[in-house]
């Protein structure tokens, strides 16, 4: 079987009600998620409860370029291959999923809140990720091209 | 194993005779079917017979939704908007073979890809009077 299910984020409350109006704050909830052995990456985000009256909240998956050469620096893809604006609907509970081809070795999950008014801005989220890869059929490329392996 | 078949519904008669005109009804046919290990999934629907040839404005549609549960809130069902589906529409012959592929990664602008479990439902919309039924069987064709 080629699939695994990771629980990335247990049920957690994110409160952005204390950030200044007109500003944003990003919270990295998981990083260095090892996707190196997989080709398919499908993210599922559950919204348990929310108050979006104070702004917007997005959940984003970035490719993570962490390297042992400089472990203190954060290397992230410039654009998230998956981005959910969980605040674009007041329908709660809510479940959103999206799949992309896994690029690179690692991924990182970020929750970002942007406050546009003095009203509260909170959300209760949890997240999971399915990783899949094609089956290993023991295909021997060397035998195919008779390179004497 | 690179491919398999996951049974969803054995041959079953679905009858919406009591559905009032102008209304909609959903029935859950199967729930918590795990598709975690499969990269390519297609819902196969064998329509053994249906009555919609005579009442073409009525509709019977089969949907697949991605679902999720968490032990932290076991009483709450999380269900996504849409993962796949197919309808018995005007022009669909009786019998018929319908296919509903679930979202693939090539659909880069779409959401609704399956994570693990799914729910299969049938929705009926009645716009005119008359007989409204279908005999179907369903299964998932799955491939790694």
PDB file of C-alpha atoms in Angstrom:
ATOM      1  CA  UNK A   1       0.000   0.000   0.000  1.00  0.00           C
ATOM      2  CA  UNK A   2       1.366   3.356  -1.039  1.00  0.00           C
ATOM      3  CA  UNK A   3      -0.510   5.835   1.142  1.00  0.00           C
ATOM      4  CA  UNK A   4       0.057   7.295   4.584  1.00  0.00           C
ATOM      5  CA  UNK A   5      -2.084   9.673   6.609  1.00  0.00           C
ATOM      6  CA  UNK A   6      -0.376  12.270   8.763  1.00  0.00           C
ATOM      7  CA  UNK A   7      -2.116  14.249  11.456  1.00  0.00           C
ATOM      8  CA  UNK A   8      -0.325  17.577  10.987  1.00  0.00           C
ATOM      9  CA  UNK A   9      -2.247  19.752  13.360  1.00  0.00           C
ATOM     10  CA  UNK A  10      -4.331  18.674  16.356  1.00  0.00           C
ATOM     11  CA  UNK A  11      -7.403  20.732  17.132  1.00  0.00           C
ATOM     12  CA  UNK A  12      -6.068  24.159  18.076  1.00  0.00           C
ATOM     13  CA  UNK A  13      -7.445  27.669  18.541  1.00  0.00           C
ATOM     14  CA  UNK A  14      -5.718  30.465  16.627  1.00  0.00           C
ATOM     15  CA  UNK A  15      -6.429  33.935  17.947  1.00  0.00           C
ATOM     16  CA  UNK A  16      -5.400  36.932  15.907  1.00  0.00           C
ATOM     17  CA  UNK A  17      -7.591  39.360  17.848  1.00  0.00           C
ATOM     18  CA  UNK A  18      -4.610  41.016  19.475  1.00  0.00           C
ATOM     19  CA  UNK A  19      -2.659  41.933  16.368  1.00  0.00           C
ATOM     20  CA  UNK A  20      -2.961  45.501  15.139  1.00  0.00           C
ATOM     21  CA  UNK A  21      -5.579  46.354  12.550  1.00  0.00           C
ATOM     22  CA  UNK A  22      -3.967  46.439   9.141  1.00  0.00           C
ATOM     23  CA  UNK A  23      -1.318  43.868   9.990  1.00  0.00           C
ATOM     24  CA  UNK A  24      -0.831  40.155   9.453  1.00  0.00           C
ATOM     25  CA  UNK A  25       0.766  37.409  11.471  1.00  0.00           C
ATOM     26  CA  UNK A  26       1.919  34.037  10.225  1.00  0.00           C
ATOM     27  CA  UNK A  27       2.187  31.033  12.515  1.00  0.00           C
ATOM     28  CA  UNK A  28       4.171  28.017  11.367  1.00  0.00           C
ATOM     29  CA  UNK A  29       2.359  25.019  12.786  1.00  0.00           C
ATOM     30  CA  UNK A  30       4.403  22.287  11.151  1.00  0.00           C
ATOM     31  CA  UNK A  31       7.635  22.283   9.187  1.00  0.00           C
ATOM     32  CA  UNK A  32      10.158  19.845   7.763  1.00  0.00           C
ATOM     33  CA  UNK A  33       7.251  17.541   6.887  1.00  0.00           C
ATOM     34  CA  UNK A  34       9.051  14.782   5.027  1.00  0.00           C
ATOM     35  CA  UNK A  35       7.457  14.279   1.611  1.00  0.00           C
ATOM     36  CA  UNK A  36      10.603  13.007  -0.057  1.00  0.00           C
ATOM     37  CA  UNK A  37       9.335   9.464  -0.566  1.00  0.00           C
ATOM     38  CA  UNK A  38       6.020  10.487  -2.090  1.00  0.00           C
ATOM     39  CA  UNK A  39       4.686  11.993  -5.281  1.00  0.00           C
ATOM     40  CA  UNK A  40       1.181  13.012  -4.203  1.00  0.00           C
ATOM     41  CA  UNK A  41       0.409  15.379  -1.364  1.00  0.00           C
ATOM     42  CA  UNK A  42      -3.197  16.043  -0.353  1.00  0.00           C
ATOM     43  CA  UNK A  43      -3.929  18.490   2.444  1.00  0.00           C
ATOM     44  CA  UNK A  44      -7.167  18.426   4.434  1.00  0.00           C
ATOM     45  CA  UNK A  45      -8.076  21.308   6.757  1.00  0.00           C
ATOM     46  CA  UNK A  46     -10.935  21.108   9.250  1.00  0.00           C
ATOM     47  CA  UNK A  47     -12.552  24.283  10.589  1.00  0.00           C
ATOM     48  CA  UNK A  48     -14.211  23.511  13.919  1.00  0.00           C
ATOM     49  CA  UNK A  49     -15.261  27.000  15.006  1.00  0.00           C
ATOM     50  CA  UNK A  50     -14.526  30.559  13.950  1.00  0.00           C
ATOM     51  CA  UNK A  51     -15.163  34.262  14.291  1.00  0.00           C
ATOM     52  CA  UNK A  52     -14.039  35.977  11.103  1.00  0.00           C
ATOM     53  CA  UNK A  53     -15.582  39.353  11.789  1.00  0.00           C
ATOM     54  CA  UNK A  54     -12.150  40.908  12.326  1.00  0.00           C
ATOM     55  CA  UNK A  55     -10.399  39.892   9.103  1.00  0.00           C
ATOM     56  CA  UNK A  56      -9.254  36.885   7.137  1.00  0.00           C
ATOM     57  CA  UNK A  57      -7.394  33.678   7.921  1.00  0.00           C
ATOM     58  CA  UNK A  58      -5.606  31.539   5.378  1.00  0.00           C
ATOM     59  CA  UNK A  59      -3.969  28.150   5.730  1.00  0.00           C
ATOM     60  CA  UNK A  60      -1.061  27.583   3.385  1.00  0.00           C
ATOM     61  CA  UNK A  61       1.291  24.769   2.495  1.00  0.00           C
ATOM     62  CA  UNK A  62       4.772  25.769   1.357  1.00  0.00           C
ATOM     63  CA  UNK A  63       7.646  23.688   0.081  1.00  0.00           C
ATOM     64  CA  UNK A  64      10.339  23.743   2.727  1.00  0.00           C
ATOM     65  CA  UNK A  65      13.979  23.929   1.669  1.00  0.00           C
ATOM     66  CA  UNK A  66      15.536  23.273   5.062  1.00  0.00           C
ATOM     67  CA  UNK A  67      19.211  22.407   4.840  1.00  0.00           C
ATOM     68  CA  UNK A  68      21.739  21.175   7.363  1.00  0.00           C
ATOM     69  CA  UNK A  69      24.206  23.674   5.910  1.00  0.00           C
ATOM     70  CA  UNK A  70      22.328  26.503   7.637  1.00  0.00           C
ATOM     71  CA  UNK A  71      19.664  25.147   9.977  1.00  0.00           C
ATOM     72  CA  UNK A  72      18.877  28.545  11.466  1.00  0.00           C
ATOM     73  CA  UNK A  73      17.550  29.997   8.216  1.00  0.00           C
ATOM     74  CA  UNK A  74      14.086  29.430   6.852  1.00  0.00           C
ATOM     75  CA  UNK A  75      13.871  28.520   3.179  1.00  0.00           C
ATOM     76  CA  UNK A  76      10.365  28.445   1.770  1.00  0.00           C
ATOM     77  CA  UNK A  77       8.866  28.416  -1.711  1.00  0.00           C
ATOM     78  CA  UNK A  78       7.776  31.898  -2.740  1.00  0.00           C
ATOM     79  CA  UNK A  79       4.241  30.786  -3.515  1.00  0.00           C
ATOM     80  CA  UNK A  80       2.213  28.203  -1.614  1.00  0.00           C
ATOM     81  CA  UNK A  81       1.030  25.359  -3.844  1.00  0.00           C
ATOM     82  CA  UNK A  82      -1.979  25.032  -1.552  1.00  0.00           C
ATOM     83  CA  UNK A  83      -3.770  27.985   0.016  1.00  0.00           C
ATOM     84  CA  UNK A  84      -7.153  27.932   1.724  1.00  0.00           C
ATOM     85  CA  UNK A  85      -8.902  31.114   2.744  1.00  0.00           C
ATOM     86  CA  UNK A  86     -10.872  29.449   5.516  1.00  0.00           C
ATOM     87  CA  UNK A  87     -12.601  32.736   6.272  1.00  0.00           C
ATOM     88  CA  UNK A  88     -14.316  33.067   2.907  1.00  0.00           C
ATOM     89  CA  UNK A  89     -17.341  31.314   4.313  1.00  0.00           C
ATOM     90  CA  UNK A  90     -19.031  31.224   7.700  1.00  0.00           C
ATOM     91  CA  UNK A  91     -20.113  27.635   7.081  1.00  0.00           C
ATOM     92  CA  UNK A  92     -18.862  25.737  10.122  1.00  0.00           C
ATOM     93  CA  UNK A  93     -17.848  22.938  10.500  1.00  0.00           C
ATOM     94  CA  UNK A  94     -16.024  22.875   7.232  1.00  0.00           C
ATOM     95  CA  UNK A  95     -13.580  20.570   5.493  1.00  0.00           C
ATOM     96  CA  UNK A  96     -11.427  21.594   2.584  1.00  0.00           C
ATOM     97  CA  UNK A  97      -9.021  19.434   0.638  1.00  0.00           C
ATOM     98  CA  UNK A  98      -6.595  19.957  -2.193  1.00  0.00           C
ATOM     99  CA  UNK A  99      -3.906  17.826  -3.745  1.00  0.00           C
ATOM    100  CA  UNK A 100      -0.680  18.715  -5.518  1.00  0.00           C
ATOM    101  CA  UNK A 101       2.374  16.860  -6.711  1.00  0.00           C
ATOM    102  CA  UNK A 102       4.919  16.803  -3.912  1.00  0.00           C
ATOM    103  CA  UNK A 103       7.974  18.855  -4.886  1.00  0.00           C
ATOM    104  CA  UNK A 104      11.258  18.610  -3.078  1.00  0.00           C
ATOM    105  CA  UNK A 105      11.805  16.920   0.234  1.00  0.00           C
ATOM    106  CA  UNK A 106       9.894  18.881   2.843  1.00  0.00           C
ATOM    107  CA  UNK A 107       6.753  20.901   3.347  1.00  0.00           C
ATOM    108  CA  UNK A 108       5.606  23.431   5.925  1.00  0.00           C
ATOM    109  CA  UNK A 109       2.132  24.377   7.117  1.00  0.00           C
ATOM    110  CA  UNK A 110       1.411  28.001   7.975  1.00  0.00           C
ATOM    111  CA  UNK A 111      -1.675  29.728   9.375  1.00  0.00           C
ATOM    112  CA  UNK A 112      -1.835  33.443   8.666  1.00  0.00           C
ATOM    113  CA  UNK A 113      -4.292  35.941  10.061  1.00  0.00           C
ATOM    114  CA  UNK A 114      -4.832  39.409   8.629  1.00  0.00           C
ATOM    115  CA  UNK A 115      -6.801  41.862  10.747  1.00  0.00           C
ATOM    116  CA  UNK A 116      -8.931  44.402   8.965  1.00  0.00           C
ATOM    117  CA  UNK A 117     -11.092  45.642  11.817  1.00  0.00           C
ATOM    118  CA  UNK A 118     -11.173  45.746  15.585  1.00  0.00           C
ATOM    119  CA  UNK A 119     -13.591  42.824  15.749  1.00  0.00           C
ATOM    120  CA  UNK A 120     -12.406  39.408  16.933  1.00  0.00           C
ATOM    121  CA  UNK A 121     -10.496  37.130  14.580  1.00  0.00           C
ATOM    122  CA  UNK A 122     -10.211  33.530  15.721  1.00  0.00           C
ATOM    123  CA  UNK A 123     -10.469  30.060  14.265  1.00  0.00           C
ATOM    124  CA  UNK A 124     -10.236  26.510  15.594  1.00  0.00           C
ATOM    125  CA  UNK A 125      -8.465  24.290  13.102  1.00  0.00           C
ATOM    126  CA  UNK A 126      -7.051  20.830  12.661  1.00  0.00           C
ATOM    127  CA  UNK A 127      -5.273  19.430   9.611  1.00  0.00           C
ATOM    128  CA  UNK A 128      -4.241  16.146   8.056  1.00  0.00           C
ATOM    129  CA  UNK A 129      -2.234  15.155   5.029  1.00  0.00           C
ATOM    130  CA  UNK A 130      -2.346  12.112   2.790  1.00  0.00           C
ATOM    131  CA  UNK A 131       0.883  11.156   1.018  1.00  0.00           C
ATOM    132  CA  UNK A 132       0.902   8.658  -1.821  1.00  0.00           C
ATOM    133  CA  UNK A 133       3.351   7.273  -4.316  1.00  0.00           C
ATOM    134  CA  UNK A 134       3.220   4.869  -7.234  1.00  0.00           C
ATOM    135  CA  UNK A 135       3.767   1.217  -6.358  1.00  0.00           C
ATOM    136  CA  UNK A 136       7.231  -0.250  -6.380  1.00  0.00           C
ATOM    137  CA  UNK A 137       7.002  -2.904  -9.054  1.00  0.00           C
ATOM    138  CA  UNK A 138      10.672  -3.722  -8.879  1.00  0.00           C
ATOM    139  CA  UNK A 139      11.152  -2.290 -12.365  1.00  0.00           C
ATOM    140  CA  UNK A 140      14.801  -2.714 -13.267  1.00  0.00           C
ATOM    141  CA  UNK A 141      15.770   0.024 -15.692  1.00  0.00           C
ATOM    142  CA  UNK A 142      19.227  -1.446 -16.191  1.00  0.00           C
ATOM    143  CA  UNK A 143      17.792  -4.689 -17.489  1.00  0.00           C
ATOM    144  CA  UNK A 144      15.556  -2.803 -19.868  1.00  0.00           C
ATOM    145  CA  UNK A 145      18.500  -1.061 -21.507  1.00  0.00           C
ATOM    146  CA  UNK A 146      20.895  -4.024 -21.054  1.00  0.00           C
ATOM    147  CA  UNK A 147      23.643  -1.999 -19.414  1.00  0.00           C
ATOM    148  CA  UNK A 148      25.019  -4.968 -17.561  1.00  0.00           C
ATOM    149  CA  UNK A 149      23.879  -3.983 -14.100  1.00  0.00           C
TER     150      UNK A 149
ATOM    151  CA  UNK B   1      -1.305  -4.672  -5.583  1.00  0.00           C
ATOM    152  CA  UNK B   2      -1.645  -1.890  -8.186  1.00  0.00           C
ATOM    153  CA  UNK B   3      -5.393  -1.927  -8.699  1.00  0.00           C
ATOM    154  CA  UNK B   4      -8.508  -3.147  -6.993  1.00  0.00           C
ATOM    155  CA  UNK B   5     -12.263  -2.820  -6.787  1.00  0.00           C
ATOM    156  CA  UNK B   6     -13.998  -1.523  -3.674  1.00  0.00           C
ATOM    157  CA  UNK B   7     -17.692  -2.436  -3.570  1.00  0.00           C
ATOM    158  CA  UNK B   8     -20.023   0.442  -2.732  1.00  0.00           C
ATOM    159  CA  UNK B   9     -23.569  -0.755  -3.375  1.00  0.00           C
ATOM    160  CA  UNK B  10     -24.773  -4.078  -4.672  1.00  0.00           C
ATOM    161  CA  UNK B  11     -27.720  -4.061  -7.052  1.00  0.00           C
ATOM    162  CA  UNK B  12     -30.322  -1.846  -5.408  1.00  0.00           C
ATOM    163  CA  UNK B  13     -33.656  -0.357  -6.382  1.00  0.00           C
ATOM    164  CA  UNK B  14     -33.917   3.356  -5.582  1.00  0.00           C
ATOM    165  CA  UNK B  15     -37.464   4.667  -5.650  1.00  0.00           C
ATOM    166  CA  UNK B  16     -38.340   8.325  -5.167  1.00  0.00           C
ATOM    167  CA  UNK B  17     -42.066   7.942  -5.808  1.00  0.00           C
ATOM    168  CA  UNK B  18     -43.001   9.838  -2.666  1.00  0.00           C
ATOM    169  CA  UNK B  19     -40.819  12.857  -3.378  1.00  0.00           C
ATOM    170  CA  UNK B  20     -42.980  15.971  -3.832  1.00  0.00           C
ATOM    171  CA  UNK B  21     -42.626  18.075  -6.948  1.00  0.00           C
ATOM    172  CA  UNK B  22     -40.103  20.847  -6.448  1.00  0.00           C
ATOM    173  CA  UNK B  23     -38.183  19.093  -3.701  1.00  0.00           C
ATOM    174  CA  UNK B  24     -34.815  17.410  -3.250  1.00  0.00           C
ATOM    175  CA  UNK B  25     -33.825  14.344  -1.231  1.00  0.00           C
ATOM    176  CA  UNK B  26     -30.418  12.927  -0.341  1.00  0.00           C
ATOM    177  CA  UNK B  27     -29.671   9.382   0.757  1.00  0.00           C
ATOM    178  CA  UNK B  28     -26.370   8.094   2.049  1.00  0.00           C
ATOM    179  CA  UNK B  29     -25.434   4.932   0.187  1.00  0.00           C
ATOM    180  CA  UNK B  30     -22.041   4.289   1.736  1.00  0.00           C
ATOM    181  CA  UNK B  31     -19.928   6.029   4.331  1.00  0.00           C
ATOM    182  CA  UNK B  32     -16.356   6.018   5.621  1.00  0.00           C
ATOM    183  CA  UNK B  33     -14.935   4.179   2.654  1.00  0.00           C
ATOM    184  CA  UNK B  34     -11.168   4.494   2.838  1.00  0.00           C
ATOM    185  CA  UNK B  35      -9.383   5.527  -0.352  1.00  0.00           C
ATOM    186  CA  UNK B  36      -6.140   6.517   1.346  1.00  0.00           C
ATOM    187  CA  UNK B  37      -3.889   4.202  -0.646  1.00  0.00           C
ATOM    188  CA  UNK B  38      -5.262   4.926  -4.093  1.00  0.00           C
ATOM    189  CA  UNK B  39      -4.015   7.618  -6.433  1.00  0.00           C
ATOM    190  CA  UNK B  40      -6.597   7.200  -9.150  1.00  0.00           C
ATOM    191  CA  UNK B  41     -10.198   6.505  -8.213  1.00  0.00           C
ATOM    192  CA  UNK B  42     -13.272   6.187 -10.389  1.00  0.00           C
ATOM    193  CA  UNK B  43     -16.818   5.568  -9.236  1.00  0.00           C
ATOM    194  CA  UNK B  44     -18.415   3.053 -11.557  1.00  0.00           C
ATOM    195  CA  UNK B  45     -22.198   3.099 -11.713  1.00  0.00           C
ATOM    196  CA  UNK B  46     -24.090   0.351 -13.482  1.00  0.00           C
ATOM    197  CA  UNK B  47     -27.593   1.643 -14.168  1.00  0.00           C
ATOM    198  CA  UNK B  48     -29.501  -1.568 -14.663  1.00  0.00           C
ATOM    199  CA  UNK B  49     -32.651   0.385 -15.426  1.00  0.00           C
ATOM    200  CA  UNK B  50     -34.187   3.776 -14.743  1.00  0.00           C
ATOM    201  CA  UNK B  51     -37.483   5.526 -15.287  1.00  0.00           C
ATOM    202  CA  UNK B  52     -36.168   8.992 -16.170  1.00  0.00           C
ATOM    203  CA  UNK B  53     -36.495   8.432 -19.899  1.00  0.00           C
ATOM    204  CA  UNK B  54     -40.201   9.192 -19.444  1.00  0.00           C
ATOM    205  CA  UNK B  55     -39.683  12.111 -16.991  1.00  0.00           C
ATOM    206  CA  UNK B  56     -36.590  13.879 -18.285  1.00  0.00           C
ATOM    207  CA  UNK B  57     -36.733  16.917 -16.006  1.00  0.00           C
ATOM    208  CA  UNK B  58     -36.367  14.766 -12.921  1.00  0.00           C
ATOM    209  CA  UNK B  59     -32.823  13.997 -11.883  1.00  0.00           C
ATOM    210  CA  UNK B  60     -30.958  11.369  -9.938  1.00  0.00           C
ATOM    211  CA  UNK B  61     -27.328  12.197  -9.165  1.00  0.00           C
ATOM    212  CA  UNK B  62     -24.635  10.221  -7.411  1.00  0.00           C
ATOM    213  CA  UNK B  63     -22.093  12.204  -5.391  1.00  0.00           C
ATOM    214  CA  UNK B  64     -18.811  11.441  -3.708  1.00  0.00           C
ATOM    215  CA  UNK B  65     -17.721  13.702  -0.877  1.00  0.00           C
ATOM    216  CA  UNK B  66     -14.487  13.621   1.053  1.00  0.00           C
ATOM    217  CA  UNK B  67     -15.055  13.206   4.774  1.00  0.00           C
ATOM    218  CA  UNK B  68     -12.949  13.427   7.878  1.00  0.00           C
ATOM    219  CA  UNK B  69     -13.277  12.651  11.555  1.00  0.00           C
ATOM    220  CA  UNK B  70     -11.044  13.573  14.432  1.00  0.00           C
ATOM    221  CA  UNK B  71     -10.919  11.930  17.841  1.00  0.00           C
ATOM    222  CA  UNK B  72     -10.824  15.397  19.348  1.00  0.00           C
ATOM    223  CA  UNK B  73     -14.368  16.062  18.172  1.00  0.00           C
ATOM    224  CA  UNK B  74     -15.843  12.669  17.314  1.00  0.00           C
ATOM    225  CA  UNK B  75     -19.428  13.907  17.052  1.00  0.00           C
ATOM    226  CA  UNK B  76     -18.669  16.305  14.219  1.00  0.00           C
ATOM    227  CA  UNK B  77     -18.625  15.265  10.588  1.00  0.00           C
ATOM    228  CA  UNK B  78     -16.312  17.261   8.364  1.00  0.00           C
ATOM    229  CA  UNK B  79     -17.325  16.984   4.720  1.00  0.00           C
ATOM    230  CA  UNK B  80     -15.864  18.806   1.740  1.00  0.00           C
ATOM    231  CA  UNK B  81     -17.790  20.463  -1.016  1.00  0.00           C
ATOM    232  CA  UNK B  82     -17.403  18.031  -3.860  1.00  0.00           C
ATOM    233  CA  UNK B  83     -15.042  15.299  -4.875  1.00  0.00           C
ATOM    234  CA  UNK B  84     -16.833  13.620  -7.770  1.00  0.00           C
ATOM    235  CA  UNK B  85     -20.220  12.719  -9.134  1.00  0.00           C
ATOM    236  CA  UNK B  86     -22.351  11.654 -12.055  1.00  0.00           C
ATOM    237  CA  UNK B  87     -26.011  12.047 -12.942  1.00  0.00           C
ATOM    238  CA  UNK B  88     -28.674  10.067 -14.689  1.00  0.00           C
ATOM    239  CA  UNK B  89     -29.616  12.815 -17.104  1.00  0.00           C
ATOM    240  CA  UNK B  90     -31.978  13.062 -20.041  1.00  0.00           C
ATOM    241  CA  UNK B  91     -30.461  11.021 -22.791  1.00  0.00           C
ATOM    242  CA  UNK B  92     -28.816   8.485 -20.506  1.00  0.00           C
ATOM    243  CA  UNK B  93     -29.977   5.143 -21.836  1.00  0.00           C
ATOM    244  CA  UNK B  94     -31.374   2.314 -19.784  1.00  0.00           C
ATOM    245  CA  UNK B  95     -29.298   0.284 -19.021  1.00  0.00           C
ATOM    246  CA  UNK B  96     -26.215   2.479 -18.810  1.00  0.00           C
ATOM    247  CA  UNK B  97     -22.666   2.532 -17.478  1.00  0.00           C
ATOM    248  CA  UNK B  98     -21.586   5.799 -15.883  1.00  0.00           C
ATOM    249  CA  UNK B  99     -18.163   6.830 -14.643  1.00  0.00           C
ATOM    250  CA  UNK B 100     -17.333   9.525 -12.108  1.00  0.00           C
ATOM    251  CA  UNK B 101     -13.583  10.045 -11.722  1.00  0.00           C
ATOM    252  CA  UNK B 102     -12.519  11.669  -8.513  1.00  0.00           C
ATOM    253  CA  UNK B 103     -10.311  14.744  -8.658  1.00  0.00           C
ATOM    254  CA  UNK B 104      -6.825  14.051  -9.941  1.00  0.00           C
ATOM    255  CA  UNK B 105      -3.733  16.101  -9.297  1.00  0.00           C
ATOM    256  CA  UNK B 106      -3.801  17.293 -12.909  1.00  0.00           C
ATOM    257  CA  UNK B 107      -6.804  19.393 -11.885  1.00  0.00           C
ATOM    258  CA  UNK B 108      -4.553  22.006 -10.384  1.00  0.00           C
ATOM    259  CA  UNK B 109      -7.182  24.710  -9.994  1.00  0.00           C
ATOM    260  CA  UNK B 110      -9.670  22.505  -8.214  1.00  0.00           C
ATOM    261  CA  UNK B 111     -10.204  21.533  -4.624  1.00  0.00           C
ATOM    262  CA  UNK B 112     -11.911  18.427  -3.392  1.00  0.00           C
ATOM    263  CA  UNK B 113      -9.154  15.839  -3.800  1.00  0.00           C
ATOM    264  CA  UNK B 114      -9.700  12.841  -1.562  1.00  0.00           C
ATOM    265  CA  UNK B 115      -7.581  12.505   1.558  1.00  0.00           C
ATOM    266  CA  UNK B 116      -8.791   9.275   3.179  1.00  0.00           C
ATOM    267  CA  UNK B 117     -12.474   8.491   3.690  1.00  0.00           C
ATOM    268  CA  UNK B 118     -15.387   9.335   1.413  1.00  0.00           C
ATOM    269  CA  UNK B 119     -19.152   9.236   1.525  1.00  0.00           C
ATOM    270  CA  UNK B 120     -21.304   8.215  -1.434  1.00  0.00           C
ATOM    271  CA  UNK B 121     -24.771   9.706  -1.650  1.00  0.00           C
ATOM    272  CA  UNK B 122     -27.617   9.848  -4.126  1.00  0.00           C
ATOM    273  CA  UNK B 123     -29.602  13.018  -4.622  1.00  0.00           C
ATOM    274  CA  UNK B 124     -33.000  13.194  -6.279  1.00  0.00           C
ATOM    275  CA  UNK B 125     -34.655  16.292  -7.711  1.00  0.00           C
ATOM    276  CA  UNK B 126     -38.269  16.079  -8.787  1.00  0.00           C
ATOM    277  CA  UNK B 127     -39.598  18.712 -11.190  1.00  0.00           C
ATOM    278  CA  UNK B 128     -42.480  16.755 -12.682  1.00  0.00           C
ATOM    279  CA  UNK B 129     -44.827  13.998 -11.655  1.00  0.00           C
ATOM    280  CA  UNK B 130     -44.395  10.414 -12.701  1.00  0.00           C
ATOM    281  CA  UNK B 131     -42.403   7.356 -11.914  1.00  0.00           C
ATOM    282  CA  UNK B 132     -38.960   8.154 -10.536  1.00  0.00           C
ATOM    283  CA  UNK B 133     -36.679   5.240  -9.835  1.00  0.00           C
ATOM    284  CA  UNK B 134     -33.428   3.588 -10.803  1.00  0.00           C
ATOM    285  CA  UNK B 135     -31.795   0.211 -10.208  1.00  0.00           C
ATOM    286  CA  UNK B 136     -28.076   0.619  -9.745  1.00  0.00           C
ATOM    287  CA  UNK B 137     -24.947  -1.053  -8.494  1.00  0.00           C
ATOM    288  CA  UNK B 138     -21.721   0.787  -7.747  1.00  0.00           C
ATOM    289  CA  UNK B 139     -18.099   0.207  -6.954  1.00  0.00           C
ATOM    290  CA  UNK B 140     -14.868   2.149  -6.899  1.00  0.00           C
ATOM    291  CA  UNK B 141     -12.209   1.208  -9.403  1.00  0.00           C
ATOM    292  CA  UNK B 142      -8.968   2.138  -7.664  1.00  0.00           C
ATOM    293  CA  UNK B 143      -5.380   2.248  -8.859  1.00  0.00           C
ATOM    294  CA  UNK B 144      -2.112   3.038  -7.212  1.00  0.00           C
TER     295      UNK B 144
END
